[in-house]
């Protein structure tokens, strides 16, 4: 309950955007070095090229993902060093931390409410239904035009989950043209965002998310009977 509290998005967002990408790269480099030493200890059959090609990372699926992460880290950490030298460490990290934490909080909340709302479909992996997961497990977040532009139409999350290959600039048109098929999609508005934070528990019986208060009430009712 504490970890899913809305205020946890502030430190969580900073960790997700600033720390996690660097931590993943460090962890993978460490595991890769371990992999090389393990193969090296096997003796004369050690072949560096084969060892590298045989290594399977837990943190990315392809070499392209690795190079994207590596270049991202080089650019980000390089900019940290450059701007810290240009502005001073204290000034740069004060501005950077506040700006990144605020933007990350908004970013996380916009994603959070796309799946966390009253009655959202939530099923265990076995027998999980792709269509129900997209239509009843994702919401349509109705945003003002300016926010739709800034968020690349993230509000049409149900369409994105039905087909992730649809580019963001076609999501709105696709939603309009298929609105008659999307009557079961949950529509959320800005005023609903705060209420979504209470639906954190999964009911295995109904395959739906339920609020903490309703869970406590049902538990108390069972105990009384």
GROMACS .gro file of N, CA, C and O in nm, residues 30 50 53 60 73 77 90 97 119 121 145 164 167 170 223:
model
   60
   30UNK      N    1   2.873  -0.627  -1.497
   30UNK     CA    2   2.924  -0.715  -1.391
   30UNK      C    3   2.892  -0.862  -1.422
   30UNK      O    4   2.979  -0.949  -1.410
   50UNK      N    5   3.318  -1.667  -2.907
   50UNK     CA    6   3.205  -1.756  -2.880
   50UNK      C    7   3.140  -1.724  -2.745
   50UNK      O    8   3.017  -1.732  -2.731
   53UNK      N    9   2.919  -1.416  -2.796
   53UNK     CA   10   2.798  -1.447  -2.874
   53UNK      C   11   2.701  -1.537  -2.798
   53UNK      O   12   2.580  -1.530  -2.820
   60UNK      N   13   1.817  -0.708  -2.160
   60UNK     CA   14   1.775  -0.665  -2.293
   60UNK      C   15   1.766  -0.786  -2.384
   60UNK      O   16   1.823  -0.891  -2.358
   73UNK      N   17   2.337   0.610  -2.194
   73UNK     CA   18   2.415   0.635  -2.074
   73UNK      C   19   2.532   0.729  -2.101
   73UNK      O   20   2.562   0.817  -2.020
   77UNK      N   21   2.514   1.073  -1.893
   77UNK     CA   22   2.620   1.095  -1.794
   77UNK      C   23   2.717   1.203  -1.843
   77UNK      O   24   2.765   1.286  -1.764
   90UNK      N   25   2.616   2.190  -0.737
   90UNK     CA   26   2.498   2.216  -0.655
   90UNK      C   27   2.382   2.272  -0.734
   90UNK      O   28   2.268   2.225  -0.723
   97UNK      N   29   1.721   1.774  -1.049
   97UNK     CA   30   1.644   1.682  -0.965
   97UNK      C   31   1.499   1.725  -0.954
   97UNK      O   32   1.408   1.643  -0.964
  119UNK      N   33  -1.273  -0.158  -1.129
  119UNK     CA   34  -1.320  -0.264  -1.217
  119UNK      C   35  -1.225  -0.300  -1.329
  119UNK      O   36  -1.263  -0.372  -1.422
  121UNK      N   37  -0.974  -0.489  -1.556
  121UNK     CA   38  -0.948  -0.632  -1.577
  121UNK      C   39  -0.805  -0.665  -1.531
  121UNK      O   40  -0.709  -0.602  -1.573
  145UNK      N   41  -0.681   1.930  -2.541
  145UNK     CA   42  -0.604   1.920  -2.665
  145UNK      C   43  -0.455   1.944  -2.644
  145UNK      O   44  -0.371   1.873  -2.701
  164UNK      N   45  -0.004  -0.224  -3.085
  164UNK     CA   46   0.103  -0.130  -3.050
  164UNK      C   47   0.173  -0.072  -3.173
  164UNK      O   48   0.253   0.022  -3.162
  167UNK      N   49   0.083   0.417  -3.500
  167UNK     CA   50   0.158   0.536  -3.455
  167UNK      C   51   0.070   0.629  -3.373
  167UNK      O   52  -0.053   0.633  -3.393
  170UNK      N   53  -0.212   0.845  -3.519
  170UNK     CA   54  -0.332   0.782  -3.576
  170UNK      C   55  -0.424   0.725  -3.468
  170UNK      O   56  -0.532   0.673  -3.500
  223UNK      N   57  -1.560  -1.203   0.850
  223UNK     CA   58  -1.521  -1.234   0.988
  223UNK      C   59  -1.643  -1.232   1.082
  223UNK      O   60  -1.650  -1.308   1.179
   0.00000   0.00000   0.00000
